[in-house]
C-alpha cells in the first residue's frame, strides 16, 4: 500500500529497529565473552524506546490512543484531534514533548515535529466490511479482483485503522528480518538537479544524520567485520602458502598465524578465539581474498598451459593423421617425411618483403615453399609456391632489361591460380615428390615439392572451404598434361612415367616427349604417423594467426644427420638446377649426400638411431699434435700518406660563415686549394694542422 509521510516515518523507525537489533546481535557480547575476545563496548542510542512509545499497548502508546479516539468518533470528526492531543499530554517519556499544535519525538537521528491536524481523519478506515462485501458481489470480474479481502477470517468487532495496519505490516516485516541476515543499504541523494558532479554537502550531511549512518559506523568500528571457524578459515585460505596447501600438518592456530604472517597482517588486526578467528577491518579480509584470487589465477594458468599443450599435441597429431589419410593405401611414404613436423613457412616470408608485396592484401598465407617446376623441355627451375586462403602463387625471378634498375633481379608472379579453378591433383603411387596441378580451361604445371603432403593437405582444406566440395586427388604411374602455349609452337601434351628403381633419390631420363622417373621403394602405402612428436620442435611460431603472415624458419644451426637428399628443403635460385641430375642412358646409382637437416625435417625417434648419451660417451678420436709455432716477423709500419700535391694556404684570421655555401676556418688552419677563380665557388678540403703559427 502507498504510505504517507507519517506512515513512512513509522515504517522506517520499525525497520531501523530490526536492523540495529540484528547489527548488534552480530556483535553480541556473549559471543565475544565465549571466544575470549577483547573488545570495547559502544554505547549507542537504542531506538526501541521510541518504538515502544509509539506502538506499545500497556501503558498505551501514541498509536493505541489514536485508535481509541477514532473508535469513539462518529460522523462528525470535529474536536477529535484536540481530544487526542489532550490524551497525549498524559504520556510520561523524556522523548516526548507536547505543544498546542502537535508534539515532538526524539528519534535516534534527532527531533521530529508532528502536526496534530487531521490526524484522526487520516487514521480512520471508512471502508467498512459491508462495502467490501457489496463490491465482491459485483458482476464485473475486474471489480471483484480489486477487493480480494477474505472477510470470513476477519474478526468481527472494531474496524481496522491505518495505524493498526501499519503496525501489523511493520511487525510482519521485522519478523521476517529476524529470520534472515539483512543487507544494510542506504542510498544518498547528492543533489536536486539530477546532474553528475553536482554535490550539495548540506543535503548529504542531513541525510547521513537522519539515516543513522553515524551510529552504524561507530558500531561497526567497535566490533569485528569478519569471523569464521578455524577449520573453515584454513580450508578457504590454505592455498596462500605452500606450507598449508594442500594440507596443513600441525596446530590449527599456528597455521592461521602463518597465513596472516604470509600476507603481512599485523596482530592487532585479528584475534583468535576458542573456535573462531576474528578479523577487525574489512581491508584485511579484502587482502586475503585478493591474494587467494591471485593464487587461483596462477594455478589456473598452469592448468591451462598443460591442457593447451595436451590439446595442441592431439590436434597436431590429428592434423598429421588427416594429411596421411590422403595417401593411405595409395602412395608410398618417405621415411623422414612420415612423422616430420608441419611448419608452413619454409621460405621465411617475414624477411622477404618483396615476396609479400606480390600477395594481395587481406590474404592469409597458409603455406610457402620453394618448389621445382619443370618446363616444356623438362628443364627444372625454382619457383616460390605460396598458398593463401584464395590463390595459389608461383613466383619466379627475372632480370630487369630497361630503366634505372637495368640488370637487377626482381621477383615476379609467374602464375596466379584461384583455388576454385583447380580441377584436380595427380601424383604417382611411388615415394617421389612430383605432382601435376590441373586447372580448368588452362595449362597444367609439373612440380616437385619435398613437402607435398603438407601442401596438398592444406590445399584440400582451403579448397573445401572455398568451394564446399572435395578436391580430387588421383594416383597413377603415368601422367599426361598440357604445357603452356609458346607462340607458334602452341600447347603440347607431355607425359611422365614412374618406374621402380633403386635409392631414395629420383633419377630422370628424357625420351622424346616423355619424362621417365626412377625411384626406389619407400615405406608401405598403409604407413601412418606415430603419436610421438619429434623432440626437436621448431622454436618459432611459423604461421601467426594475428598477423596473417608466417614468420621465417628458425635460424638456429641445424644438426647434421645422414638422410636422403630429396628431403632437403629447397633454397631460392633464379634458374633451375643444372643437367647433372638428368640421365640419358638409364638409371644409375648415385652416392648419398649429407643433409643439413632442419628442425622441421626431424622424424620420430626410432631404435636404429643413437641417443645423445651414446654420442657423448664415445671415446674421443686421437688427434695429431699441432706443429710447433714459428716466431712471427714484425709487421712493417704503415707509411704516412703522401702530402697533397695541390697548393695550400694558411689562414691568418678566423672566419665564421654567414651563408650555407661558405667555409668556416680558424686561424692557422691549412686549406688545400682545388680551383682558383673570381666568381666560381667550388668545394675545398680543409686540413687542421698543428703547425706553429
XYZ file of C-alpha atoms in Angstrom:
693
model
C 0.000 0.000 0.000
C 1.058 3.607 -0.536
C 2.228 5.330 2.651
C 2.023 8.965 3.597
C 4.797 10.834 5.387
C 3.877 9.752 8.896
C 3.342 6.151 7.901
C 6.670 6.092 6.089
C 8.436 7.524 9.124
C 6.883 4.898 11.353
C 7.858 2.105 8.978
C 11.386 3.499 8.795
C 11.674 3.502 12.574
C 10.445 -0.074 12.849
C 12.821 -1.216 10.120
C 15.727 0.617 11.746
C 14.861 -1.081 14.997
C 15.118 -4.501 13.355
C 18.302 -3.625 11.520
C 20.050 -2.305 14.602
C 18.961 -5.292 16.631
C 20.385 -7.629 14.012
C 23.503 -5.495 13.717
C 24.109 -5.509 17.428
C 23.352 -9.225 17.631
C 26.159 -9.570 15.132
C 28.406 -8.099 17.819
C 26.781 -9.584 20.886
C 28.846 -9.574 23.996
C 28.013 -13.207 24.733
C 29.905 -14.409 21.646
C 32.911 -12.247 22.434
C 32.962 -13.466 26.000
C 32.617 -17.092 24.912
C 35.512 -16.693 22.463
C 37.657 -14.697 24.953
C 37.825 -11.753 22.563
C 38.912 -8.353 23.853
C 36.672 -5.553 22.648
C 35.347 -2.152 23.736
C 31.551 -1.913 24.033
C 29.998 1.078 22.298
C 27.094 2.972 23.851
C 24.720 3.772 21.051
C 21.167 5.059 21.011
C 18.700 2.187 21.078
C 15.614 3.267 19.179
C 13.476 0.615 20.887
C 12.363 3.161 23.498
C 10.888 5.409 20.829
C 9.265 2.444 19.075
C 7.610 1.398 22.370
C 6.455 4.971 22.917
C 4.658 4.826 19.567
C 3.211 1.311 19.415
C 3.086 -0.023 22.983
C -0.282 -1.168 24.397
C 0.466 -1.235 28.126
C 0.951 1.507 29.008
C -0.822 2.736 25.899
C 1.325 4.439 23.301
C 0.550 7.027 20.665
C -0.964 4.536 18.199
C -3.212 2.947 20.853
C -4.512 6.362 21.961
C -5.121 7.307 18.345
C -7.153 4.136 17.733
C -9.254 4.791 20.865
C -10.102 8.308 19.755
C -11.001 7.095 16.246
C -13.242 4.374 17.705
C -15.290 6.940 19.647
C -15.639 9.207 16.628
C -18.970 9.392 14.836
C -19.942 11.102 11.631
C -18.571 14.418 12.872
C -14.820 14.460 13.429
C -14.632 17.992 14.807
C -12.729 18.118 18.077
C -11.206 14.639 17.674
C -7.692 15.999 17.103
C -7.856 18.163 20.251
C -9.151 15.189 22.222
C -6.169 13.133 21.014
C -3.749 15.908 21.969
C -5.183 16.059 25.486
C -4.714 12.302 25.907
C -1.133 12.522 24.645
C -0.308 15.041 27.353
C -0.502 12.174 29.814
C 2.494 10.385 28.295
C 5.476 10.289 30.610
C 8.593 9.989 28.470
C 11.708 12.041 28.046
C 11.485 11.515 24.287
C 8.048 13.200 24.021
C 7.299 16.921 24.183
C 3.751 18.220 23.584
C 2.593 21.654 22.439
C -0.577 23.380 21.234
C -0.133 22.429 17.554
C 1.150 18.859 17.968
C 4.060 17.065 19.572
C 7.797 16.347 19.160
C 9.502 12.927 19.252
C 13.243 12.494 19.766
C 14.389 9.705 17.423
C 17.909 8.306 17.062
C 18.507 10.828 14.290
C 17.164 13.868 16.148
C 13.845 15.508 16.955
C 10.874 15.196 14.604
C 7.869 17.613 14.670
C 4.347 16.182 14.175
C 1.270 18.325 13.453
C -1.989 17.143 15.044
C -4.224 18.459 12.257
C -6.367 15.741 10.566
C -4.565 13.037 12.497
C -7.777 11.180 13.306
C -9.333 11.522 9.866
C -6.248 10.051 8.208
C -6.214 7.181 10.665
C -9.841 6.131 10.186
C -10.612 3.336 7.765
C -14.031 4.246 6.366
C -14.113 1.230 4.107
C -16.334 -0.997 6.221
C -16.836 -4.710 5.643
C -20.335 -4.341 4.228
C -18.937 -2.102 1.478
C -16.296 -4.699 0.661
C -18.955 -7.436 0.527
C -21.003 -5.322 -1.836
C -18.069 -4.837 -4.217
C -17.225 -8.545 -4.117
C -20.743 -9.378 -5.351
C -20.272 -7.262 -8.480
C -20.880 -8.882 -11.853
C -17.634 -7.386 -13.208
C -14.634 -9.668 -12.727
C -12.242 -6.756 -12.662
C -14.121 -5.080 -9.781
C -14.149 -8.310 -7.777
C -10.374 -8.688 -8.229
C -9.851 -5.227 -6.759
C -11.232 -6.431 -3.399
C -9.529 -9.750 -2.618
C -10.033 -9.473 1.194
C -11.093 -12.641 2.981
C -13.911 -11.411 5.217
C -14.713 -14.842 6.627
C -11.479 -14.976 8.581
C -11.709 -11.312 9.590
C -12.534 -10.664 13.221
C -15.835 -9.022 13.906
C -15.595 -6.029 16.164
C -13.836 -2.705 15.988
C -12.942 -1.764 12.398
C -9.292 -1.574 11.475
C -7.416 1.706 11.231
C -4.488 2.897 9.100
C -2.238 2.945 12.144
C -3.197 -0.603 13.043
C -2.456 -1.808 9.523
C 0.928 -0.086 9.525
C 1.747 -1.637 12.891
C 0.749 -5.111 11.700
C 2.712 -4.834 8.464
C 5.774 -3.457 10.253
C 5.737 -6.290 12.783
C 5.481 -8.849 9.984
C 8.446 -7.183 8.248
C 10.501 -7.237 11.453
C 9.587 -10.890 11.997
C 10.859 -11.796 8.530
C 14.012 -9.745 9.016
C 14.769 -11.547 12.258
C 14.677 -14.850 10.387
C 17.429 -13.854 7.964
C 20.542 -11.721 7.680
C 19.567 -8.408 6.085
C 21.960 -6.380 3.953
C 22.034 -2.806 5.143
C 21.979 -0.491 2.121
C 21.331 3.225 2.176
C 21.020 5.499 -0.847
C 22.217 9.101 -0.561
C 20.758 11.749 -2.833
C 23.613 14.150 -3.669
C 21.570 16.941 -5.311
C 18.195 18.047 -6.584
C 19.355 18.888 -10.107
C 19.863 15.251 -11.153
C 23.188 16.156 -12.774
C 26.582 14.470 -12.365
C 29.355 16.166 -10.349
C 26.788 18.334 -8.545
C 27.391 17.889 -4.795
C 25.256 19.548 -2.111
C 27.150 18.983 1.104
C 24.453 20.207 3.496
C 21.891 17.868 1.956
C 24.241 14.886 2.190
C 25.143 15.621 5.827
C 21.456 15.954 6.674
C 20.693 12.545 5.124
C 23.607 10.886 6.909
C 22.434 12.308 10.205
C 18.797 11.312 9.855
C 19.522 7.880 8.389
C 21.613 6.968 11.402
C 24.732 6.151 9.423
C 26.956 7.675 12.082
C 25.664 5.213 14.658
C 26.094 2.402 12.194
C 29.730 3.287 11.569
C 30.501 3.563 15.281
C 29.021 0.134 15.945
C 30.881 -1.400 13.010
C 34.173 0.027 14.183
C 33.656 -1.344 17.655
C 33.414 -4.969 16.566
C 34.942 -7.307 14.011
C 33.931 -7.261 10.384
C 34.603 -10.951 9.751
C 34.520 -14.126 11.809
C 34.919 -17.705 10.731
C 35.587 -21.049 12.378
C 39.194 -22.225 12.393
C 38.715 -25.200 10.090
C 36.643 -23.264 7.545
C 39.167 -20.425 7.570
C 42.055 -22.831 6.977
C 40.233 -24.606 4.172
C 39.486 -21.330 2.399
C 42.900 -19.672 2.655
C 45.218 -22.698 2.781
C 46.166 -22.083 -0.839
C 48.039 -18.896 0.116
C 51.236 -20.703 1.175
C 52.894 -23.964 0.124
C 53.157 -24.996 3.793
C 49.388 -25.017 4.251
C 48.496 -26.377 0.821
C 47.132 -28.935 0.152
C 47.010 -29.849 3.835
C 48.395 -28.212 6.964
C 50.180 -30.623 9.248
C 50.227 -29.087 12.674
C 48.267 -26.980 15.117
C 45.415 -25.032 13.538
C 46.195 -21.834 15.458
C 49.799 -21.862 14.256
C 48.539 -22.436 10.740
C 46.248 -19.393 10.916
C 49.072 -17.247 12.301
C 51.294 -18.483 9.478
C 48.668 -17.427 6.928
C 48.327 -13.984 8.495
C 52.103 -13.512 8.526
C 52.336 -14.524 4.874
C 50.163 -11.555 3.838
C 51.676 -9.166 6.444
C 48.520 -8.655 8.509
C 49.538 -7.159 11.857
C 48.440 -8.982 15.046
C 46.260 -6.053 16.149
C 44.043 -6.565 13.095
C 42.798 -10.017 14.123
C 42.159 -12.123 17.214
C 41.967 -15.860 17.717
C 39.151 -17.078 19.901
C 38.500 -20.568 21.141
C 36.766 -21.753 17.963
C 36.784 -18.763 15.588
C 39.145 -16.231 14.077
C 38.006 -12.581 14.172
C 39.251 -10.002 11.645
C 38.724 -6.364 12.551
C 38.952 -4.323 9.339
C 37.379 -5.263 6.008
C 40.617 -4.217 4.283
C 42.417 -7.176 5.853
C 39.731 -9.523 4.597
C 39.916 -7.972 1.133
C 43.687 -8.521 1.154
C 43.231 -12.215 1.936
C 40.657 -12.564 -0.806
C 42.845 -10.776 -3.355
C 45.881 -12.953 -2.615
C 43.650 -16.025 -2.801
C 42.305 -14.969 -6.196
C 45.841 -14.422 -7.478
C 46.875 -17.882 -6.328
C 43.922 -19.429 -8.090
C 44.775 -17.436 -11.197
C 48.375 -18.685 -11.072
C 47.386 -22.331 -10.763
C 44.666 -21.880 -13.359
C 47.308 -20.667 -15.800
C 49.421 -23.744 -15.072
C 46.426 -25.984 -15.733
C 45.576 -24.056 -18.888
C 49.146 -24.338 -20.125
C 49.204 -28.085 -19.548
C 45.834 -28.528 -21.194
C 46.804 -26.373 -24.176
C 49.946 -28.443 -24.593
C 47.956 -31.660 -24.429
C 45.276 -30.303 -26.757
C 47.806 -28.913 -29.229
C 49.660 -32.228 -29.272
C 46.460 -34.099 -30.073
C 45.447 -31.537 -32.678
C 48.892 -31.714 -34.221
C 48.718 -35.490 -34.397
C 45.205 -35.228 -35.834
C 46.499 -32.817 -38.467
C 49.298 -35.185 -39.478
C 46.869 -38.099 -39.458
C 44.439 -36.271 -41.749
C 47.282 -35.416 -44.098
C 48.436 -39.015 -44.080
C 44.929 -40.305 -44.841
C 45.092 -38.610 -48.235
C 47.868 -41.009 -49.305
C 46.783 -44.017 -47.233
C 46.903 -47.216 -49.336
C 47.513 -45.053 -52.406
C 51.102 -43.830 -52.269
C 54.348 -45.000 -50.722
C 55.753 -42.777 -47.999
C 59.220 -41.474 -47.259
C 60.914 -42.431 -44.011
C 61.855 -38.916 -42.995
C 58.598 -37.219 -44.008
C 56.028 -39.513 -42.422
C 56.472 -38.179 -38.874
C 58.016 -34.791 -39.520
C 56.711 -31.534 -38.106
C 54.493 -29.234 -40.131
C 55.935 -25.735 -40.307
C 54.011 -23.967 -43.041
C 56.610 -21.359 -43.964
C 59.791 -22.798 -45.457
C 60.881 -19.549 -47.075
C 60.844 -17.001 -44.272
C 58.400 -14.516 -45.724
C 58.710 -12.039 -42.875
C 62.256 -11.400 -44.005
C 61.278 -11.080 -47.678
C 59.036 -8.028 -48.119
C 59.424 -8.199 -51.892
C 57.542 -11.503 -51.925
C 54.875 -10.233 -49.558
C 54.281 -7.234 -51.801
C 53.183 -9.586 -54.586
C 50.435 -11.127 -52.451
C 47.020 -9.491 -52.384
C 46.016 -7.687 -49.233
C 43.898 -9.422 -46.599
C 45.021 -12.854 -47.798
C 46.215 -15.159 -45.068
C 49.280 -17.153 -46.080
C 48.819 -20.846 -45.341
C 51.915 -22.405 -46.913
C 55.140 -21.180 -48.526
C 57.928 -23.262 -50.076
C 60.458 -23.169 -52.889
C 59.496 -25.938 -55.326
C 60.940 -27.252 -58.570
C 58.956 -26.566 -61.740
C 59.602 -28.467 -64.986
C 59.169 -26.551 -68.229
C 58.191 -27.902 -71.659
C 61.656 -29.425 -72.094
C 61.580 -30.913 -68.587
C 64.204 -28.430 -67.541
C 63.935 -27.876 -63.765
C 63.738 -24.346 -62.410
C 62.983 -22.931 -58.996
C 59.694 -21.269 -58.117
C 58.343 -19.897 -54.854
C 54.990 -21.567 -54.228
C 52.774 -19.557 -51.873
C 49.342 -20.852 -50.915
C 46.876 -18.349 -49.469
C 43.247 -18.575 -48.483
C 42.167 -17.643 -52.030
C 45.011 -18.206 -54.504
C 47.990 -20.366 -55.355
C 51.003 -18.292 -56.406
C 54.057 -19.379 -58.390
C 56.704 -16.660 -58.112
C 59.925 -16.589 -60.110
C 62.767 -14.186 -60.831
C 63.525 -12.027 -63.850
C 66.251 -9.612 -64.821
C 65.247 -6.016 -65.485
C 66.092 -5.132 -69.090
C 65.253 -1.416 -69.130
C 65.141 1.550 -66.831
C 67.356 2.737 -63.990
C 67.338 -0.746 -62.405
C 68.583 -2.483 -65.524
C 70.321 -5.746 -64.693
C 68.668 -6.124 -61.276
C 66.864 -9.358 -60.423
C 63.308 -8.935 -59.169
C 60.502 -11.266 -58.113
C 57.521 -11.573 -60.444
C 54.315 -13.595 -60.305
C 54.625 -16.289 -62.936
C 51.216 -17.749 -62.280
C 48.267 -16.959 -60.037
C 45.631 -19.689 -59.752
C 42.321 -19.110 -57.919
C 41.533 -22.059 -55.670
C 38.100 -22.599 -57.196
C 39.706 -23.073 -60.638
C 41.824 -26.036 -59.553
C 40.351 -29.187 -61.061
C 42.475 -31.971 -59.604
C 45.946 -33.021 -58.476
C 47.612 -36.162 -59.832
C 50.541 -37.953 -58.185
C 52.347 -41.256 -58.608
C 51.953 -44.205 -56.228
C 55.724 -44.242 -55.550
C 57.633 -42.244 -52.940
C 58.657 -39.445 -55.319
C 57.771 -35.781 -54.753
C 56.300 -34.923 -58.166
C 52.705 -33.939 -58.856
C 50.685 -32.165 -61.540
C 48.154 -29.397 -60.852
C 45.259 -29.416 -63.329
C 43.404 -26.117 -63.810
C 40.077 -25.693 -65.593
C 40.466 -24.456 -69.190
C 44.158 -23.730 -68.658
C 47.511 -25.449 -68.929
C 48.983 -27.676 -66.228
C 52.191 -27.495 -64.167
C 54.533 -30.322 -63.231
C 56.002 -29.536 -59.816
C 58.279 -31.265 -57.345
C 57.855 -30.461 -53.651
C 59.598 -32.029 -50.700
C 56.637 -31.083 -48.504
C 53.900 -32.284 -50.828
C 51.942 -33.973 -48.017
C 51.580 -30.765 -46.051
C 50.899 -28.730 -49.185
C 48.151 -30.982 -50.522
C 46.588 -31.339 -47.072
C 46.302 -27.572 -46.599
C 45.221 -27.063 -50.204
C 42.475 -29.632 -49.800
C 41.102 -27.914 -46.677
C 41.126 -24.439 -48.188
C 39.616 -25.744 -51.421
C 36.745 -27.305 -49.486
C 36.172 -24.080 -47.532
C 36.131 -22.090 -50.755
C 34.038 -24.350 -52.993
C 32.141 -26.550 -50.489
C 33.335 -29.693 -52.285
C 36.220 -32.144 -52.060
C 39.394 -31.675 -54.070
C 40.091 -34.600 -56.395
C 43.459 -36.282 -55.738
C 44.409 -39.111 -58.133
C 47.345 -41.527 -58.276
C 48.788 -43.051 -61.446
C 52.140 -44.289 -62.714
C 51.640 -42.396 -65.979
C 50.791 -38.708 -66.002
C 49.676 -36.734 -69.048
C 49.364 -32.976 -69.021
C 49.426 -29.981 -71.373
C 52.083 -27.280 -71.216
C 51.604 -23.577 -71.842
C 51.344 -22.340 -75.421
C 54.583 -20.701 -76.520
C 53.985 -18.559 -79.581
C 53.690 -20.527 -82.835
C 54.533 -23.797 -81.106
C 51.240 -23.971 -79.290
C 50.468 -26.226 -76.366
C 51.874 -29.707 -76.386
C 50.980 -32.757 -74.398
C 53.690 -34.152 -72.137
C 53.964 -37.444 -70.304
C 55.652 -38.562 -67.099
C 56.126 -42.253 -66.351
C 57.253 -43.566 -62.983
C 59.313 -46.739 -62.545
C 60.603 -48.586 -59.523
C 64.360 -48.225 -59.293
C 66.956 -48.048 -56.571
C 67.633 -45.489 -53.869
C 65.530 -42.745 -52.381
C 66.579 -40.133 -54.936
C 64.549 -39.726 -58.084
C 66.533 -40.189 -61.312
C 65.109 -38.822 -64.526
C 65.538 -39.739 -68.182
C 64.064 -37.817 -71.110
C 62.812 -39.845 -74.056
C 61.067 -37.627 -76.598
C 58.016 -36.060 -75.018
C 58.134 -38.367 -72.017
C 59.999 -37.991 -68.751
C 60.880 -41.292 -67.088
C 61.345 -41.150 -63.305
C 63.151 -43.955 -61.444
C 62.990 -44.206 -57.659
C 63.310 -46.965 -55.089
C 60.573 -48.375 -52.922
C 59.617 -46.400 -49.810
C 57.551 -47.205 -46.772
C 54.383 -49.216 -47.373
C 51.377 -47.240 -48.514
C 49.471 -48.182 -45.353
C 52.035 -46.480 -43.085
C 50.635 -43.977 -40.608
C 52.365 -41.365 -38.430
C 53.194 -42.055 -34.815
C 51.604 -40.274 -31.880
C 55.028 -39.263 -30.573
C 56.135 -35.916 -31.922
C 59.736 -35.064 -32.642
C 61.681 -33.733 -29.678
C 63.442 -31.121 -31.755
C 60.423 -28.937 -32.217
C 60.645 -25.624 -34.031
C 61.167 -22.865 -31.521
C 59.340 -20.231 -33.516
C 55.662 -19.913 -34.258
C 55.576 -20.169 -38.001
C 52.139 -19.159 -39.112
C 50.781 -16.346 -36.971
C 47.027 -16.144 -36.762
C 47.032 -12.474 -35.868
C 49.386 -11.062 -38.437
C 48.337 -13.303 -41.290
C 51.956 -13.661 -42.368
C 54.070 -16.706 -41.475
C 57.389 -15.826 -39.802
C 60.695 -17.170 -41.101
C 62.036 -20.536 -40.038
C 64.411 -20.796 -37.130
C 67.959 -19.583 -37.702
C 69.439 -21.988 -35.160
C 72.327 -24.073 -36.614
C 70.813 -27.390 -37.700
C 72.135 -30.804 -36.733
C 73.878 -32.911 -39.370
C 72.379 -36.335 -39.957
C 72.630 -38.624 -42.959
C 69.366 -38.567 -44.847
C 68.132 -38.751 -48.419
C 68.815 -35.550 -50.283
C 65.273 -35.467 -51.587
C 64.129 -34.313 -48.142
C 66.400 -31.297 -48.179
C 64.450 -28.011 -48.074
C 64.912 -26.008 -51.264
C 66.544 -22.611 -51.446
C 65.933 -19.627 -53.695
C 67.560 -19.597 -57.103
C 66.846 -17.689 -60.236
C 67.446 -20.539 -62.627
C 66.755 -24.214 -62.326
C 69.276 -26.810 -61.344
C 71.811 -27.940 -63.920
C 71.505 -31.040 -66.061
C 73.716 -33.069 -63.752
C 70.612 -34.671 -62.281
C 69.305 -35.585 -65.753
C 70.118 -39.079 -67.002
C 70.041 -40.130 -70.660
C 71.352 -43.707 -70.532
C 69.090 -45.308 -67.956
C 69.128 -45.180 -64.177
C 72.457 -45.093 -62.409
C 73.051 -45.299 -58.665
C 74.287 -42.128 -57.035
C 76.198 -41.630 -53.812
C 74.209 -40.433 -50.834
C 74.999 -36.918 -49.716
C 74.962 -35.433 -46.248
C 71.931 -33.327 -45.482
C 71.664 -30.295 -43.286
C 68.514 -31.445 -41.552
C 66.443 -28.597 -40.167
C 64.136 -28.964 -37.203
C 61.057 -29.292 -39.345
C 62.551 -32.366 -41.080
C 63.009 -34.318 -37.822
C 61.037 -37.520 -37.590
C 60.016 -39.568 -34.611
C 62.991 -41.302 -32.946
C 63.479 -44.997 -33.631
C 65.751 -47.691 -32.295
C 68.305 -47.516 -35.101
C 69.430 -44.003 -34.201
C 71.976 -43.385 -31.474
C 70.944 -41.472 -28.413
C 72.565 -38.292 -27.200
C 74.118 -40.150 -24.267
C 75.836 -42.664 -26.600
C 77.216 -39.841 -28.683
C 78.534 -38.010 -25.654
C 80.130 -41.166 -24.188
C 82.091 -42.045 -27.337
C 85.877 -42.106 -26.831
C 87.488 -39.079 -28.445
C 89.376 -39.639 -31.647
C 93.175 -39.277 -31.407
C 94.423 -36.065 -32.847
C 97.837 -35.290 -34.234
C 99.829 -32.856 -32.131
C 99.895 -29.391 -33.623
C 103.141 -28.323 -35.304
C 105.468 -26.073 -33.326
C 104.713 -22.445 -33.716
C 107.145 -20.305 -35.596
C 108.152 -16.865 -34.495
C 106.265 -14.283 -36.469
C 108.047 -11.436 -38.135
C 107.088 -7.971 -37.034
C 104.749 -6.268 -39.446
C 106.182 -3.248 -41.234
C 104.831 0.055 -40.079
C 102.409 1.872 -42.317
C 103.902 4.753 -44.201
C 102.257 8.118 -43.706
C 100.071 9.265 -46.579
C 101.837 11.480 -49.111
C 101.377 15.159 -48.801
C 98.811 16.706 -51.128
C 100.201 17.935 -54.373
C 97.633 20.738 -54.613
C 98.591 24.225 -53.478
C 97.731 25.139 -49.908
C 97.321 28.305 -47.911
C 97.447 29.186 -44.220
C 94.604 31.126 -42.635
C 95.676 34.350 -40.941
C 92.318 35.084 -39.369
C 89.293 33.222 -38.026
C 86.126 33.297 -40.143
C 82.538 32.283 -39.321
C 80.334 31.547 -42.354
C 77.348 33.765 -42.995
C 75.690 31.581 -45.640
C 75.354 27.860 -46.265
C 77.796 27.905 -49.187
C 80.656 29.448 -47.183
C 83.525 27.713 -45.392
C 84.370 28.099 -41.705
C 88.015 28.038 -40.572
C 90.204 29.008 -37.645
C 93.420 30.998 -37.517
C 96.350 28.805 -38.539
C 94.283 26.212 -40.433
C 95.730 24.941 -43.714
C 93.366 24.854 -46.693
C 94.000 22.883 -49.879
C 93.066 24.921 -52.932
C 91.307 22.928 -55.637
C 90.456 25.745 -58.016
C 91.191 29.434 -58.232
C 88.728 31.878 -59.681
C 86.830 35.049 -59.050
C 83.176 34.063 -59.285
C 83.357 30.268 -59.229
C 82.609 28.586 -55.860
C 83.939 25.039 -55.651
C 84.378 22.764 -52.620
C 87.684 22.928 -50.788
C 89.311 20.433 -48.455
C 90.127 21.720 -45.007
C 93.030 20.315 -43.005
C 93.538 21.147 -39.348
C 97.282 21.363 -38.850
C 99.422 21.567 -35.739
C 101.987 23.788 -37.433
C 103.129 26.653 -35.239
C 101.535 29.930 -36.077
